[in-house]
mmCIF file of C-alpha atoms and ligand atoms in Angstrom:
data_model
loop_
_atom_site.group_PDB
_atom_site.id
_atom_site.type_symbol
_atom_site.label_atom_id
_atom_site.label_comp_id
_atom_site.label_asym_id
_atom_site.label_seq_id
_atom_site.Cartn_x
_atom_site.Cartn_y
_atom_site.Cartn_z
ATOM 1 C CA UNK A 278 51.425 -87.473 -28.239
ATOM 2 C CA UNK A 279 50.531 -87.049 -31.666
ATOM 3 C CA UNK A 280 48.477 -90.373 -31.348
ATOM 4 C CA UNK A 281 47.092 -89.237 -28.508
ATOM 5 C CA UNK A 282 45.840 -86.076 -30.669
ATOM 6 C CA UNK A 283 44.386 -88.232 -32.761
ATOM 7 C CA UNK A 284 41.940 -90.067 -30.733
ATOM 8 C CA UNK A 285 40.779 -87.362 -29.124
ATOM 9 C CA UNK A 286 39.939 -85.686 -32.521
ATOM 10 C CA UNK A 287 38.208 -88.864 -33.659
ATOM 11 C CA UNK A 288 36.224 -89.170 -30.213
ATOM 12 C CA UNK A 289 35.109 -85.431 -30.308
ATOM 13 C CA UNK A 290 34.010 -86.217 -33.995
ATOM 14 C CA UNK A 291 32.130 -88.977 -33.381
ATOM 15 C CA UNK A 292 31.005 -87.299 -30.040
ATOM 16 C CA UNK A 293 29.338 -84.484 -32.113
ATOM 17 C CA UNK A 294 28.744 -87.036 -34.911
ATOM 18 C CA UNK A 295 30.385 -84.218 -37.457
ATOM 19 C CA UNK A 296 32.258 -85.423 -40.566
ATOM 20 C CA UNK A 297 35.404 -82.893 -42.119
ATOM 21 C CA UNK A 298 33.360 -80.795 -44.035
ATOM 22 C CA UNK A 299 34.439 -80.941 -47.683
ATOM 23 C CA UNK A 300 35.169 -77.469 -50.035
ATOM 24 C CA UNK A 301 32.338 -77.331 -52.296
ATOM 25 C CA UNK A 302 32.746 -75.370 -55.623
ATOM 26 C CA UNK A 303 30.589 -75.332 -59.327
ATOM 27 C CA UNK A 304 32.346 -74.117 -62.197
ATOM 28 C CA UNK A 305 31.049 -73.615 -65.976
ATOM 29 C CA UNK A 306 34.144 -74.780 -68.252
ATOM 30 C CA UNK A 307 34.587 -77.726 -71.418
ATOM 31 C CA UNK A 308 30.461 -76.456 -72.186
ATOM 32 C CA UNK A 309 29.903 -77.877 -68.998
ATOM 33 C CA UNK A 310 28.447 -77.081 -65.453
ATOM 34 C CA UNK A 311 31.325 -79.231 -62.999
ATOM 35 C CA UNK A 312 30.633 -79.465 -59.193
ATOM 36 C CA UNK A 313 33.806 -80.137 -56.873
ATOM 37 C CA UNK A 314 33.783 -81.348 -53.253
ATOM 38 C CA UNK A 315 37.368 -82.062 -52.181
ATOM 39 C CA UNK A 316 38.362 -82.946 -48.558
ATOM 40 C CA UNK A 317 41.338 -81.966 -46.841
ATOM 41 C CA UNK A 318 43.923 -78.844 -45.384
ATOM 42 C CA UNK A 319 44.930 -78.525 -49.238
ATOM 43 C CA UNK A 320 41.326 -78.581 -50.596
ATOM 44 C CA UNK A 321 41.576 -75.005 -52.128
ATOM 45 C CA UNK A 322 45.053 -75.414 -53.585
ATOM 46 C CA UNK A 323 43.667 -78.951 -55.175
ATOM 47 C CA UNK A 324 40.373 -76.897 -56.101
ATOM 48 C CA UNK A 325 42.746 -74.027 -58.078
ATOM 49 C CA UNK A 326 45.268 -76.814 -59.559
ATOM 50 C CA UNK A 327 41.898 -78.273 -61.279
ATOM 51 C CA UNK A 328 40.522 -75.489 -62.971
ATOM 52 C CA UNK A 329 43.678 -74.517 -64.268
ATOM 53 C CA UNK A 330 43.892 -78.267 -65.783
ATOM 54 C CA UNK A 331 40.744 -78.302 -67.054
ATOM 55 C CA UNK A 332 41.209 -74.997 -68.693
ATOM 56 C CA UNK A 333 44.370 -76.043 -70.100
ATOM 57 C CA UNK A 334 42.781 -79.098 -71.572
ATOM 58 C CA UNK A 335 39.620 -77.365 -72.763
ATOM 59 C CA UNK A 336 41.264 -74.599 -75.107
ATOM 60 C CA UNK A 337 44.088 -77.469 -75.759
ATOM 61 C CA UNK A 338 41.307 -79.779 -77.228
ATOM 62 C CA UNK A 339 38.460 -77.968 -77.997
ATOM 63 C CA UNK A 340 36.947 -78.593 -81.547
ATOM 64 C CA UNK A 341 35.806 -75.527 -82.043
ATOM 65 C CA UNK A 342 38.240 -73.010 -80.962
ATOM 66 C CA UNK A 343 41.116 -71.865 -83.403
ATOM 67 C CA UNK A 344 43.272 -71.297 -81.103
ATOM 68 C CA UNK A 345 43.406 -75.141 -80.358
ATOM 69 C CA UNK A 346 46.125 -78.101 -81.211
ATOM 70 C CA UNK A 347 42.874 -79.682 -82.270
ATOM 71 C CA UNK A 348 42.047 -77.178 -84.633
ATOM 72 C CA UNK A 349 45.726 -76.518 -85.736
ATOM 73 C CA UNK A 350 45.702 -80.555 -86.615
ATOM 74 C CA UNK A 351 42.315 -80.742 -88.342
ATOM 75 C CA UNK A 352 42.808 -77.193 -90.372
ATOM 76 C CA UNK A 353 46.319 -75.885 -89.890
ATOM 77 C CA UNK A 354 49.050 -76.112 -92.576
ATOM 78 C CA UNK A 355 52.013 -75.748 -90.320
ATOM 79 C CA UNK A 356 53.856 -78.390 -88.985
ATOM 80 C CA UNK A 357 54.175 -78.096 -84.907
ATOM 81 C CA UNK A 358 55.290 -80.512 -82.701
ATOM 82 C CA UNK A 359 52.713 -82.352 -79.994
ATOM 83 C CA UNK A 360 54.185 -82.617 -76.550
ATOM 84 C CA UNK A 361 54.488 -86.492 -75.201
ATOM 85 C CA UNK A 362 51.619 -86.201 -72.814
ATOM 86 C CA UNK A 363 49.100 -84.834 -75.946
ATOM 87 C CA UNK A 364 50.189 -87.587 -78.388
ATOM 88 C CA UNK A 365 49.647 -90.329 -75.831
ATOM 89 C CA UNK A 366 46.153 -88.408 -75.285
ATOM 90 C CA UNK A 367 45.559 -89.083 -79.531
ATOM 91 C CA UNK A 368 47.033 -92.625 -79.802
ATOM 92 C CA UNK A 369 45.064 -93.673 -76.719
ATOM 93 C CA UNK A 370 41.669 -92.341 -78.953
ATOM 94 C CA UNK A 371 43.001 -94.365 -81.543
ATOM 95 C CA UNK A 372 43.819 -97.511 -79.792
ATOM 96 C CA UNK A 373 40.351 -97.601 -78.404
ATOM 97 C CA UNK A 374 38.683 -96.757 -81.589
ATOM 98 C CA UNK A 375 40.408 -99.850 -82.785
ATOM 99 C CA UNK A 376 39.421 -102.119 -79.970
ATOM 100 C CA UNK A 377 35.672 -100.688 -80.431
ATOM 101 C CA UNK A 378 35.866 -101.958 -83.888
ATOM 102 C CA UNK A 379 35.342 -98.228 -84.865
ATOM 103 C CA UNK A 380 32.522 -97.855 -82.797
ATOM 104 C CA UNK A 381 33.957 -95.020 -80.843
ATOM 105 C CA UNK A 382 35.094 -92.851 -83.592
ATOM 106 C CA UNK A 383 37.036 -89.246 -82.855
ATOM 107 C CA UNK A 384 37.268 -88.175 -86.444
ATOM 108 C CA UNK A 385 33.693 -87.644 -87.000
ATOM 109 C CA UNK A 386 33.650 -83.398 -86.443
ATOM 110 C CA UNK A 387 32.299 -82.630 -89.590
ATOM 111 C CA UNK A 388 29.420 -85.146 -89.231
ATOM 112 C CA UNK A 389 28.718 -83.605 -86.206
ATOM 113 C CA UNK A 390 28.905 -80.165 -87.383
ATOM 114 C CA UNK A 391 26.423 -81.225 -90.189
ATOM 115 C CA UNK A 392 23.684 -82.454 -87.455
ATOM 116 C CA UNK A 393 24.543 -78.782 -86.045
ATOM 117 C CA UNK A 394 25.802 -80.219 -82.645
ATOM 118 C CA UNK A 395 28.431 -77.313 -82.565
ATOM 119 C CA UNK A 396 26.551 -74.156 -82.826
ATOM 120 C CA UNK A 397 23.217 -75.397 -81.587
ATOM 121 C CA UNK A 398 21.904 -74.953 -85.057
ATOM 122 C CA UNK A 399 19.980 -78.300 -85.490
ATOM 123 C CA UNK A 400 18.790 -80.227 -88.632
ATOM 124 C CA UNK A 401 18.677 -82.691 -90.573
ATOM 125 C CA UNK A 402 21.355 -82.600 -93.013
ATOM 126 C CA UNK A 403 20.922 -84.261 -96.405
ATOM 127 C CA UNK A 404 21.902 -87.858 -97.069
ATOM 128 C CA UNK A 405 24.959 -86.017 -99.377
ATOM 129 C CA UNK A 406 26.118 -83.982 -96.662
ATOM 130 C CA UNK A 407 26.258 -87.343 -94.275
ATOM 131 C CA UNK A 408 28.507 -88.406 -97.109
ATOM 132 C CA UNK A 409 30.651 -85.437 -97.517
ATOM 133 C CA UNK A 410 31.300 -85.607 -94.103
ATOM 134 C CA UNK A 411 32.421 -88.968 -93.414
ATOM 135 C CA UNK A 412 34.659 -88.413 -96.179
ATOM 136 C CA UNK A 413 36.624 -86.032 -94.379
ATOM 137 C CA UNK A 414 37.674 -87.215 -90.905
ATOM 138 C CA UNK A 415 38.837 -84.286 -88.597
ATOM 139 C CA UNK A 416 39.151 -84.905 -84.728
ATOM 140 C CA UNK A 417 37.172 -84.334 -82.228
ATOM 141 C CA UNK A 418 37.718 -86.007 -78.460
ATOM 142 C CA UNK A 419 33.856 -84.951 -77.713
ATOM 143 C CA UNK A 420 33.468 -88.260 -76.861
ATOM 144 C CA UNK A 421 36.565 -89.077 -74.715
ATOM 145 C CA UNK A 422 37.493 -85.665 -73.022
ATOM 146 C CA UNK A 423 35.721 -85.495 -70.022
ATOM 147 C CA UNK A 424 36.461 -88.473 -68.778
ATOM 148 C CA UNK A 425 39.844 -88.262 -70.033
ATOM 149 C CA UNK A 426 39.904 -84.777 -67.677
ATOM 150 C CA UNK A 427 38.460 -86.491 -64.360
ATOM 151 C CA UNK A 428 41.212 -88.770 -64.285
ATOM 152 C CA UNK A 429 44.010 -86.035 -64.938
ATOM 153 C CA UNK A 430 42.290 -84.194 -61.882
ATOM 154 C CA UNK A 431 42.444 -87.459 -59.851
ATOM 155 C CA UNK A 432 46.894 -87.503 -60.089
ATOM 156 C CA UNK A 433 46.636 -83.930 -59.419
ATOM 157 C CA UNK A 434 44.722 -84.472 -56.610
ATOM 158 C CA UNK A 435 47.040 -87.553 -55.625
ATOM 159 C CA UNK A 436 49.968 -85.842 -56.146
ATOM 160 C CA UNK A 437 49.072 -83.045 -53.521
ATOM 161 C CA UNK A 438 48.265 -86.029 -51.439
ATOM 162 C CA UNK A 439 44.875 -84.363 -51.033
ATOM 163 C CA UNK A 440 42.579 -86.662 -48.938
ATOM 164 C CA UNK A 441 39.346 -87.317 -50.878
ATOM 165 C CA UNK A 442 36.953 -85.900 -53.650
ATOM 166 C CA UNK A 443 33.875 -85.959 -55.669
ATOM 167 C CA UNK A 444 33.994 -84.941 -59.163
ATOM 168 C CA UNK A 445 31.164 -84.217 -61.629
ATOM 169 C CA UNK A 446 32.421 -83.240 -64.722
ATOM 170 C CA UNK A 447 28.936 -82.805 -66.362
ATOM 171 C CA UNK A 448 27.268 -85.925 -65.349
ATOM 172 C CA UNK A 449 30.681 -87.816 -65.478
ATOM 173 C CA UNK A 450 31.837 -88.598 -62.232
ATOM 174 C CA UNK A 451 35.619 -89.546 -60.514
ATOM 175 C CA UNK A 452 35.502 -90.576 -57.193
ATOM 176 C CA UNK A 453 38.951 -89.817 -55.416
ATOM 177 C CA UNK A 454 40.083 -91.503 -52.207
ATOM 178 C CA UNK A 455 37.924 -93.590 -49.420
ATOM 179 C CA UNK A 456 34.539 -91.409 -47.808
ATOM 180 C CA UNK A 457 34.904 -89.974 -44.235
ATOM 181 C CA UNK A 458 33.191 -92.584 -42.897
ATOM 182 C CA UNK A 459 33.981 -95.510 -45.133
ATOM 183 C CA UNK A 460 31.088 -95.852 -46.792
ATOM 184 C CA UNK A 461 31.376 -96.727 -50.315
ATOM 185 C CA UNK A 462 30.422 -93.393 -52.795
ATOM 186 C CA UNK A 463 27.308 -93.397 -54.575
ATOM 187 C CA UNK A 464 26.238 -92.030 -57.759
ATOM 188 C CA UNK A 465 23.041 -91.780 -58.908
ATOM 189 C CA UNK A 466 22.580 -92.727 -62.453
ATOM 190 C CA UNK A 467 19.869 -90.497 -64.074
ATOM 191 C CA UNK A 468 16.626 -91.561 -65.440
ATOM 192 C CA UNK A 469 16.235 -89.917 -69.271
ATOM 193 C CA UNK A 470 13.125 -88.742 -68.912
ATOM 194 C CA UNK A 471 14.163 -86.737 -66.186
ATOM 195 C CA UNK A 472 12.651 -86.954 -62.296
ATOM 196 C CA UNK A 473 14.315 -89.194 -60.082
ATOM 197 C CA UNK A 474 17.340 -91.464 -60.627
ATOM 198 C CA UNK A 475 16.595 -94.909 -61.780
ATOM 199 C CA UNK A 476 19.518 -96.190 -59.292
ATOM 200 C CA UNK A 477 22.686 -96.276 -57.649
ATOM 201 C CA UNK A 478 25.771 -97.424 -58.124
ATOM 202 C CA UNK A 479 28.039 -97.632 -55.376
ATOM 203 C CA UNK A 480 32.142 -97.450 -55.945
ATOM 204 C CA UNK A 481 35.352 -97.677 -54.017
ATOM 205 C CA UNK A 482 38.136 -95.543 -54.347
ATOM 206 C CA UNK A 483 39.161 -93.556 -56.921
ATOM 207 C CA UNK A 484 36.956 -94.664 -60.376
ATOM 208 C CA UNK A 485 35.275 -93.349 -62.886
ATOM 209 C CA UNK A 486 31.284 -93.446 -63.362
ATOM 210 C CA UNK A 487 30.649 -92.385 -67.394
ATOM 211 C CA UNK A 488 27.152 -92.160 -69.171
ATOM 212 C CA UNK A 489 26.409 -91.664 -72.366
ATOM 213 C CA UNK A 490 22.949 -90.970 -73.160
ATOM 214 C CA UNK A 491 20.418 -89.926 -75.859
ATOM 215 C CA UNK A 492 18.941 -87.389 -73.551
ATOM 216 C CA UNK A 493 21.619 -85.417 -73.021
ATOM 217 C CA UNK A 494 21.682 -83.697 -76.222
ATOM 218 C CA UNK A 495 18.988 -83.636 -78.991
ATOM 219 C CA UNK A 496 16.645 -82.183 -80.956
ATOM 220 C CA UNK A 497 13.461 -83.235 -82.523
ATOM 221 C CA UNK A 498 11.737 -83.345 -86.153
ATOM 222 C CA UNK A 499 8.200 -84.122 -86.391
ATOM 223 C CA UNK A 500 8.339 -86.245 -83.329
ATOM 224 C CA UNK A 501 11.440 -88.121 -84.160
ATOM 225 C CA UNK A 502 14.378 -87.467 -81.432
ATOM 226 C CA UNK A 503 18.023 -86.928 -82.884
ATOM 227 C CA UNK A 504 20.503 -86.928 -80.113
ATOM 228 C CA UNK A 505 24.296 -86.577 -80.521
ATOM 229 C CA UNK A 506 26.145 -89.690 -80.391
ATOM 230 C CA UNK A 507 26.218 -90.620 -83.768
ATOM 231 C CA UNK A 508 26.644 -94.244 -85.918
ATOM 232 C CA UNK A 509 29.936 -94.272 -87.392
ATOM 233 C CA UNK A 510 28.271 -96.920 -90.132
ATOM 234 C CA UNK A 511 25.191 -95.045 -90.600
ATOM 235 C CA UNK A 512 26.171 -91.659 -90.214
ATOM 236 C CA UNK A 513 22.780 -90.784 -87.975
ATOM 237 C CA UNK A 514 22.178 -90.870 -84.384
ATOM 238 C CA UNK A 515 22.915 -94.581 -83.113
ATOM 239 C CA UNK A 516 19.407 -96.613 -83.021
ATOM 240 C CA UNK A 517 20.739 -99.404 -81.067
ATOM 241 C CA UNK A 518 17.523 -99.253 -78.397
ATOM 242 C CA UNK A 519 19.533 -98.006 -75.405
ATOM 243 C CA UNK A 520 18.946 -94.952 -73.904
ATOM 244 C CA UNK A 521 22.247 -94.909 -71.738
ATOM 245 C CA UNK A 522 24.933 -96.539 -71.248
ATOM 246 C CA UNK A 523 26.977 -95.958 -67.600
ATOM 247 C CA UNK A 524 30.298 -97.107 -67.820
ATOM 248 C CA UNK A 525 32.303 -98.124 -64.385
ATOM 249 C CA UNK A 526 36.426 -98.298 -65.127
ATOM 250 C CA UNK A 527 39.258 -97.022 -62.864
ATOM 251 C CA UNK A 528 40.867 -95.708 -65.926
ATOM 252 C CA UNK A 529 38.584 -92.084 -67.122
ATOM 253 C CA UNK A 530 39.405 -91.561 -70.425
ATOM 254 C CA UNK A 531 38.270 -95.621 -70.971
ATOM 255 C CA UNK A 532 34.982 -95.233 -69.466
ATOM 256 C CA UNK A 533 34.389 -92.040 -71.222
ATOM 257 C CA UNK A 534 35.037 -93.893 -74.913
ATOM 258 C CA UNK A 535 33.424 -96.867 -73.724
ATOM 259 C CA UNK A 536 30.168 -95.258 -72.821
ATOM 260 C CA UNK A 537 30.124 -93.709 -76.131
ATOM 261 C CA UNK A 538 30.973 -97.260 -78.360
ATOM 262 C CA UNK A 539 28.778 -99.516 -76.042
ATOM 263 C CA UNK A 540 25.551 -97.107 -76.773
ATOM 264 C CA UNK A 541 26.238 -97.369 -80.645
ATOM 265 C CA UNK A 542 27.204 -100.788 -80.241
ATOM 266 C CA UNK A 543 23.834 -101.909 -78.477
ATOM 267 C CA UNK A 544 23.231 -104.366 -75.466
ATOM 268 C CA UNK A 545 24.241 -107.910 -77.311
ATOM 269 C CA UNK A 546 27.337 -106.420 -79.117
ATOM 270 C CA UNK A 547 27.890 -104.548 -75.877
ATOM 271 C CA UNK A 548 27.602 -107.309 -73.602
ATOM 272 C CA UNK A 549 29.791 -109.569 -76.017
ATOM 273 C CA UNK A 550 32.526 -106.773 -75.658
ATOM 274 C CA UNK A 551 32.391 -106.858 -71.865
ATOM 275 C CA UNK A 552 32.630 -110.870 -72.130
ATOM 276 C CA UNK A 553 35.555 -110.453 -74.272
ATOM 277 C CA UNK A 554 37.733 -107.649 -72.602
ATOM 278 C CA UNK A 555 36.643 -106.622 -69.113
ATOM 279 C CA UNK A 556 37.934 -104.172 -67.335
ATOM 280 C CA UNK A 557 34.934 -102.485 -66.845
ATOM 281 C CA UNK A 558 31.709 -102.565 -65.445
ATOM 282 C CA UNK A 559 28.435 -101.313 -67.133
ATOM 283 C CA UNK A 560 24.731 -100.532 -66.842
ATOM 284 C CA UNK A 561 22.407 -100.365 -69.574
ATOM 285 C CA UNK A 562 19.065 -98.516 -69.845
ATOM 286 C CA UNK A 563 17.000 -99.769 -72.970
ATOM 287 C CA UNK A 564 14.294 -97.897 -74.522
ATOM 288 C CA UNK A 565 11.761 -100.836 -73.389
ATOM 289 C CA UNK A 566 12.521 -99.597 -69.807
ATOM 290 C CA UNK A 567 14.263 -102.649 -68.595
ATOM 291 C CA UNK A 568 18.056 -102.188 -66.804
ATOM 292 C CA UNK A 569 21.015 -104.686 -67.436
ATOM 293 C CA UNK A 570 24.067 -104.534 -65.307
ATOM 294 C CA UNK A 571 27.432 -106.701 -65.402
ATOM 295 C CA UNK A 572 28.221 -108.210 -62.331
HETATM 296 P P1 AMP B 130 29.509 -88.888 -74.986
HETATM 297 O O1 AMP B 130 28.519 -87.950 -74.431
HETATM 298 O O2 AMP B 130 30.709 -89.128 -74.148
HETATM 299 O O3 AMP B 130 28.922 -90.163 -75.451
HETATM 300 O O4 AMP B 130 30.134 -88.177 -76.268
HETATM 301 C C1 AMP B 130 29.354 -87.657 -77.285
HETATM 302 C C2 AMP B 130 30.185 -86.666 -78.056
HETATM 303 O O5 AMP B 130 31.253 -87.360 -78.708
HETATM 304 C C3 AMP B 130 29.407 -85.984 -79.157
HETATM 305 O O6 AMP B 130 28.909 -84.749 -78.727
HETATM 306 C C4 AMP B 130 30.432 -85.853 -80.276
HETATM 307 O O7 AMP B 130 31.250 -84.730 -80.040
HETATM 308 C C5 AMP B 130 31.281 -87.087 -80.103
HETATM 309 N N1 AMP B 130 30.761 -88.316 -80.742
HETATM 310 C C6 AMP B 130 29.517 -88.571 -81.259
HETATM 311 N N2 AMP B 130 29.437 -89.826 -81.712
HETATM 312 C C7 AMP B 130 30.646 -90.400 -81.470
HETATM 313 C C8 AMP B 130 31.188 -91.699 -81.711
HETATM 314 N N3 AMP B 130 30.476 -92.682 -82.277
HETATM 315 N N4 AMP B 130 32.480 -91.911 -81.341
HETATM 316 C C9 AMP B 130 33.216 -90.938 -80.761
HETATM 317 N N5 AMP B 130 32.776 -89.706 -80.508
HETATM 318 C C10 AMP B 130 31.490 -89.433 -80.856
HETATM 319 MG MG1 MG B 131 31.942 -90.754 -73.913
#
């Protein structure tokens, strides 16, 4: 009976050529404007159980709040205990800034603060203030969070067996689940000078699509651009002559780190680092205009 249910759901869909409509929501949280379309009878359940996680990990890991662990760890002087799931969220930073040969880099705050990437107050800050602050390494997961945060919504969303979802988490994307109709998901990768995008990568399943790019945040000084994902060697905005890197990995908080480390690692060292570890795809936009993509 319940088969028979079935088919004549799927024949009065395809009859009227209608796909489930998804639950479409946009929400302003982590600095960021997030768009949600989740598919299924639980969609609004799945749709609260997110912002509540992503609220939780915002003022949980937020470098500029003082009412964060972050904060408590980078200027507290008590001693408080991290729970398993928050430690595994700092050792995992650390592992990868490790296997990026410090490339990614979550204890630059203060040399972030000094290019005024926290309050918006931009400038160039003196070659002895670069130094002070690489002296002092405080976190900050910047670089790692959102990412990180897509694929913490994705086992919420599996674990309320929700059927499918799109994610954009500010330009990062999870995928959740197949499409209605099978198709795989696409996701536009954007050009950096704005207008259309410059292509499309499709994906299967649940995945995460990351970019990193020097038009996403930046200000300019007498014509010279200095956007926020900064040379842990130098101390100044990576010049490695990509403008974005788009990082393809099944794991979130991965992509997110590896967006960041392949842009300041630039296309050969990049491309060496795929060669050597996998688990990831990538596309590369250079400052010349040309594209490179992994297989
Ligand atoms: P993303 O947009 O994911 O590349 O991350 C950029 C953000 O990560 C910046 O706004 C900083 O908060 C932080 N960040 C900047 N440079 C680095 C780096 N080399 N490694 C790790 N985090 C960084
Ligand atoms: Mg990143």
């Amino acid at each position: 009976m319940k088969r028979f249910f079935a088919m004549v759901l799927t024949l009065s869909m395809l009859l009227c050529g209608c796909e489930p409509k998804p639950l479409e929501r946009t929400f302003f949280t982590m600095n960021t404007v997030m768009q949600f379309k989740i598919w299924g009878k639980d969609a609004d359940n799945g749709y609260g159980r997110i912002i509540t996680k992503l609220q939780e990990l915002e003022s949980s890991w937020s470098a500029t709040s003082e009412d964060s662990i972050l904060w408590q760890l980078n200027n507290g002087n008590t001693i408080f205990q991290l729970e398993p799931g928050q430690a595994a969220l700092l050792d995992k930073a650390e592992t990868l800034s490790q296997r990026t040969g410090g490339a990614f880099n979550p204890k630059m705050r203060c040399l972030s603060e000094a290019w005024g990437f926290y309050n918006e107050q931009h400038r160039v800050p003196t070659q002895e203030e670069i130094d002070a602050a690489m002296a002092d390494p405080q976190w900050d997961l910047g670089g790692a969070l959102k990412g990180y945060a897509g694929q913490k919504c994705a086992e919420l969303l599996t674990d309320l067996k929700i059927d499918r979802a799109l994610l954009n988490l500010g330009g990062n994307v999870q995928t959740y689940g197949e499409k209605p109709d099978g198709t795989p998901w696409q996701v536009g990768i954007q050009n950096p000078d704005g207008g259309n995008y410059v292509g499309i990568v499709s994906v299967t399943g649940t995945m995460s699509v990351v970019t990193s790019g020097d038009y996403q945040r930046y200000f300019e000084v007498d014509g010279v651009r200095y956007h926020h994902i900064l040379d842990p060697e130098t101390g100044y905005p990576a010049d490695s002559g990509l403008r974005s890197v788009t990082v393809i990995c099944a794991d979130g908080m991965t992509a997110d780190c590896l967006s960041t480390a392949l842009f300041v690692m630039g296309l050969e060292e990049a491309a060496e680092f795929w060669r050597q570890n996998g688990g990831f795809e990538a596309v590369f936009l250079l400052s010349d205009g040309s594209i490179y993509a992994t297989r």
